[in-house]
mmCIF file of C-alpha atoms in Angstrom:
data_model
loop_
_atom_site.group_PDB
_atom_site.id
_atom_site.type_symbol
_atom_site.label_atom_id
_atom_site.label_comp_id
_atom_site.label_asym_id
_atom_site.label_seq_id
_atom_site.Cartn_x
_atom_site.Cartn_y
_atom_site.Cartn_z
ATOM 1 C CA UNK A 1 -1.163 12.761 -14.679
ATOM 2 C CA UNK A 2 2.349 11.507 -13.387
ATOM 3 C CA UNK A 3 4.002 8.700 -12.499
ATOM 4 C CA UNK A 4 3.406 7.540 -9.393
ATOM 5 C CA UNK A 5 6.096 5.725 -7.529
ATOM 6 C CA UNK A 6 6.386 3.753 -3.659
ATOM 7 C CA UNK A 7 8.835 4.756 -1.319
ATOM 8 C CA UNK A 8 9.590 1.767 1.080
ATOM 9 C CA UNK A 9 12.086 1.753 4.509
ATOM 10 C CA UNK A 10 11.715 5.272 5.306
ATOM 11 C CA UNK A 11 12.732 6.498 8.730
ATOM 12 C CA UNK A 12 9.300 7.104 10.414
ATOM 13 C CA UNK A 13 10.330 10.620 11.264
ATOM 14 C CA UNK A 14 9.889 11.755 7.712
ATOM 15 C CA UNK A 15 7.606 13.929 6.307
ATOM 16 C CA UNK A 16 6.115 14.544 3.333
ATOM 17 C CA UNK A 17 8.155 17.988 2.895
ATOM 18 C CA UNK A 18 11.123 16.261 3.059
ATOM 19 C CA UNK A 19 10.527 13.388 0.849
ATOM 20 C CA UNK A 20 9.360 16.066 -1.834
ATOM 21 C CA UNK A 21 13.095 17.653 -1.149
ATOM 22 C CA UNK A 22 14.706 14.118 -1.428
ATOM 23 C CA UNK A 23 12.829 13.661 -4.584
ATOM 24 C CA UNK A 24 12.728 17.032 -5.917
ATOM 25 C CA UNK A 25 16.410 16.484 -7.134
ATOM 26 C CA UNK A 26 15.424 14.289 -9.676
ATOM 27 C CA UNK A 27 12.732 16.194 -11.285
ATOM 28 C CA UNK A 28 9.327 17.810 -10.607
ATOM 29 C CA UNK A 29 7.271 16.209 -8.192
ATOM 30 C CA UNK A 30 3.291 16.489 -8.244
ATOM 31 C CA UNK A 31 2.887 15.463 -4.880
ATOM 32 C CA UNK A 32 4.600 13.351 -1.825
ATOM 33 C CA UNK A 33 2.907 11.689 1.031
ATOM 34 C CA UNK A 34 4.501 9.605 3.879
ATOM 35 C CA UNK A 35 1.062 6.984 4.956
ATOM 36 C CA UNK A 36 0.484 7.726 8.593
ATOM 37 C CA UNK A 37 -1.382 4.974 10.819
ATOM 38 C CA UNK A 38 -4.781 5.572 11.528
ATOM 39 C CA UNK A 39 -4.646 4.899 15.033
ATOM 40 C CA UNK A 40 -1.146 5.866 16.547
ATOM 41 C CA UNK A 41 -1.102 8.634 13.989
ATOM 42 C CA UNK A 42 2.981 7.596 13.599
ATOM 43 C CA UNK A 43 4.437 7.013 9.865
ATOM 44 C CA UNK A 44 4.037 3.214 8.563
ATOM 45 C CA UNK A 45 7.364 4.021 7.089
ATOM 46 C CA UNK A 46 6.624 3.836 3.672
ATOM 47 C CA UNK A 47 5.273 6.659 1.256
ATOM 48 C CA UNK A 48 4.315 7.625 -2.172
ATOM 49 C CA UNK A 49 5.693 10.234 -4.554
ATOM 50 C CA UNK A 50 3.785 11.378 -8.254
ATOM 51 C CA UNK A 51 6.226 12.928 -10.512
ATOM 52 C CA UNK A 52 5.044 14.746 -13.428
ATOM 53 C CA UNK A 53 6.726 11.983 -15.997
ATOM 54 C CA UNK A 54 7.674 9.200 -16.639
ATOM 55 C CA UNK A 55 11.391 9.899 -17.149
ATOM 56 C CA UNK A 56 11.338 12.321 -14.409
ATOM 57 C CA UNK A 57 10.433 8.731 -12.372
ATOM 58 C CA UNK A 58 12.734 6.635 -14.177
ATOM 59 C CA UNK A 59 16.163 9.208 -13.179
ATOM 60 C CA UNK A 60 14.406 9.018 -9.215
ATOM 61 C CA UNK A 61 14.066 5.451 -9.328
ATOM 62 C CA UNK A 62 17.926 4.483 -10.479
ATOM 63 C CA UNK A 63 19.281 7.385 -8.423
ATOM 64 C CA UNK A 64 17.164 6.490 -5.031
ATOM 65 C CA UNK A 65 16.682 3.175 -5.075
ATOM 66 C CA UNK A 66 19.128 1.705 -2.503
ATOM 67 C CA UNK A 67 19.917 4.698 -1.595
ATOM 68 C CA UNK A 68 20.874 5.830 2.068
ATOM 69 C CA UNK A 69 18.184 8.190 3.281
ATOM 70 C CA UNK A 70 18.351 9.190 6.914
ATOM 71 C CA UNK A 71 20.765 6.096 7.907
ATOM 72 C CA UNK A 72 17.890 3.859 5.932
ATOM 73 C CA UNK A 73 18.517 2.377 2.411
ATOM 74 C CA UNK A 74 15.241 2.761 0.564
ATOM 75 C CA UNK A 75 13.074 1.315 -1.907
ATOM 76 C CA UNK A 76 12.249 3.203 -4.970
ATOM 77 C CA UNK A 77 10.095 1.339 -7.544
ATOM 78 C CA UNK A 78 6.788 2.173 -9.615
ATOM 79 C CA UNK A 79 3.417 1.839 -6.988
ATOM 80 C CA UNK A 80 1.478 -0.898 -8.665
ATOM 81 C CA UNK A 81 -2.822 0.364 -9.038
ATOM 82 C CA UNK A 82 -5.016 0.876 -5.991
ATOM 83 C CA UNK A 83 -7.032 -2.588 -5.094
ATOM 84 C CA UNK A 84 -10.537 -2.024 -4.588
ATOM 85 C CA UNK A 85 -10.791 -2.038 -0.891
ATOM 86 C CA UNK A 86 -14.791 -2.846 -0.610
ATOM 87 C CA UNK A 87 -14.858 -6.438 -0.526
ATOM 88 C CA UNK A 88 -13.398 -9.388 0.181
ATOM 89 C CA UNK A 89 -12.303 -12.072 -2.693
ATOM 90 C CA UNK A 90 -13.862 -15.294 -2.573
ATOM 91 C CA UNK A 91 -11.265 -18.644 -2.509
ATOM 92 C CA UNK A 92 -10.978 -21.631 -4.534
ATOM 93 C CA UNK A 93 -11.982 -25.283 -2.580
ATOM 94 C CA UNK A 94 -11.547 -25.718 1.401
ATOM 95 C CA UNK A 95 -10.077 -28.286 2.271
ATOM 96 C CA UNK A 96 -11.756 -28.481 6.021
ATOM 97 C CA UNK A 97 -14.794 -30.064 7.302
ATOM 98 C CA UNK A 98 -18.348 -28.643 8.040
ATOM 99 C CA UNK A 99 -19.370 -25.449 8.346
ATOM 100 C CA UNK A 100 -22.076 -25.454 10.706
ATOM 101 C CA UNK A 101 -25.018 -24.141 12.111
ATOM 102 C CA UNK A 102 -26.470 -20.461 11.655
ATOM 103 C CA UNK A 103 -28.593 -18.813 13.755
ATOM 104 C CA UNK A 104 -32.418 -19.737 14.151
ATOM 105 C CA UNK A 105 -34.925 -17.338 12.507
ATOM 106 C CA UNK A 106 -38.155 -17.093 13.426
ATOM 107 C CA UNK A 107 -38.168 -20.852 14.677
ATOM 108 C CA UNK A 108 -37.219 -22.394 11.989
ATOM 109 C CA UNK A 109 -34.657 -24.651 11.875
ATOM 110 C CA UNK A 110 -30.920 -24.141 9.907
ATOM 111 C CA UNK A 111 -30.756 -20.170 9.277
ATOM 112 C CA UNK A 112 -28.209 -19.029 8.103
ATOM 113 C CA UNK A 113 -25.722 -21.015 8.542
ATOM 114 C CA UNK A 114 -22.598 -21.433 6.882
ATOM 115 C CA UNK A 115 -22.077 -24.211 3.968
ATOM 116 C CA UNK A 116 -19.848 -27.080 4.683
ATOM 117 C CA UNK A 117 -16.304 -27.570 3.539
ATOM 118 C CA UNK A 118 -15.414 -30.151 0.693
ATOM 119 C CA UNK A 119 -12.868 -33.082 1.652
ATOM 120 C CA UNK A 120 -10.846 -34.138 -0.699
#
């Protein structure tokens, strides 16, 4: 598997043809995708190329990043791992009041409701 590096301040007509050609130069690339929004279907101008090494990425990153791209200067730099997108994280101590109430099951009283805060 390559390297896989982000591609930030792209002009949000690119596609992911021609970011392969812009990074083709540098070396082989695996694979280039500009993310598209889910719901206007429009580029979030940003992108991600995988290049089939790591010193294939390193010549792409100090040749394109900074570079002027379609009248945009871009951001090259290794994509940090995927986060696990199925749940949120907890937090450390509130500092609010109460939480309150719930909803009433089966006539009992409370529920489930949330917890209260901690003041500090």
């Amino acid at each position: 598997m390559g390297k896989r590096l982000y591609v930030g301040n792209l002009s949000y007509g690119m596609t992911d043809a021609e970011l392969q050609q812009v990074f083709s130069a540098h070396g082989s690339v695996e694979r280039a995708e500009v993310v598209m929004d889910r719901d206007t279907g429009r580029s979030r101008g940003f992108g991600f190329v995988e290049m089939s090494n790591d010193n294939e990425a390193a010549a792409a990153i100090d040749a394109l990043n900074g570079s002027d791209v379609n009248g945009r200067a871009l951001t090259v730099n290794e994509a940090r791992p995927k986060m696990d997108s199925r749940g949120g994280g907890g937090g450390g101590p509130r500092r609010s009041g109460g939480g309150g109430g719930g909803r009433r099951e089966g006539g009992y009283g409370g529920g489930y409701g949330g917890g209260g805060g901690r003041r500090y």
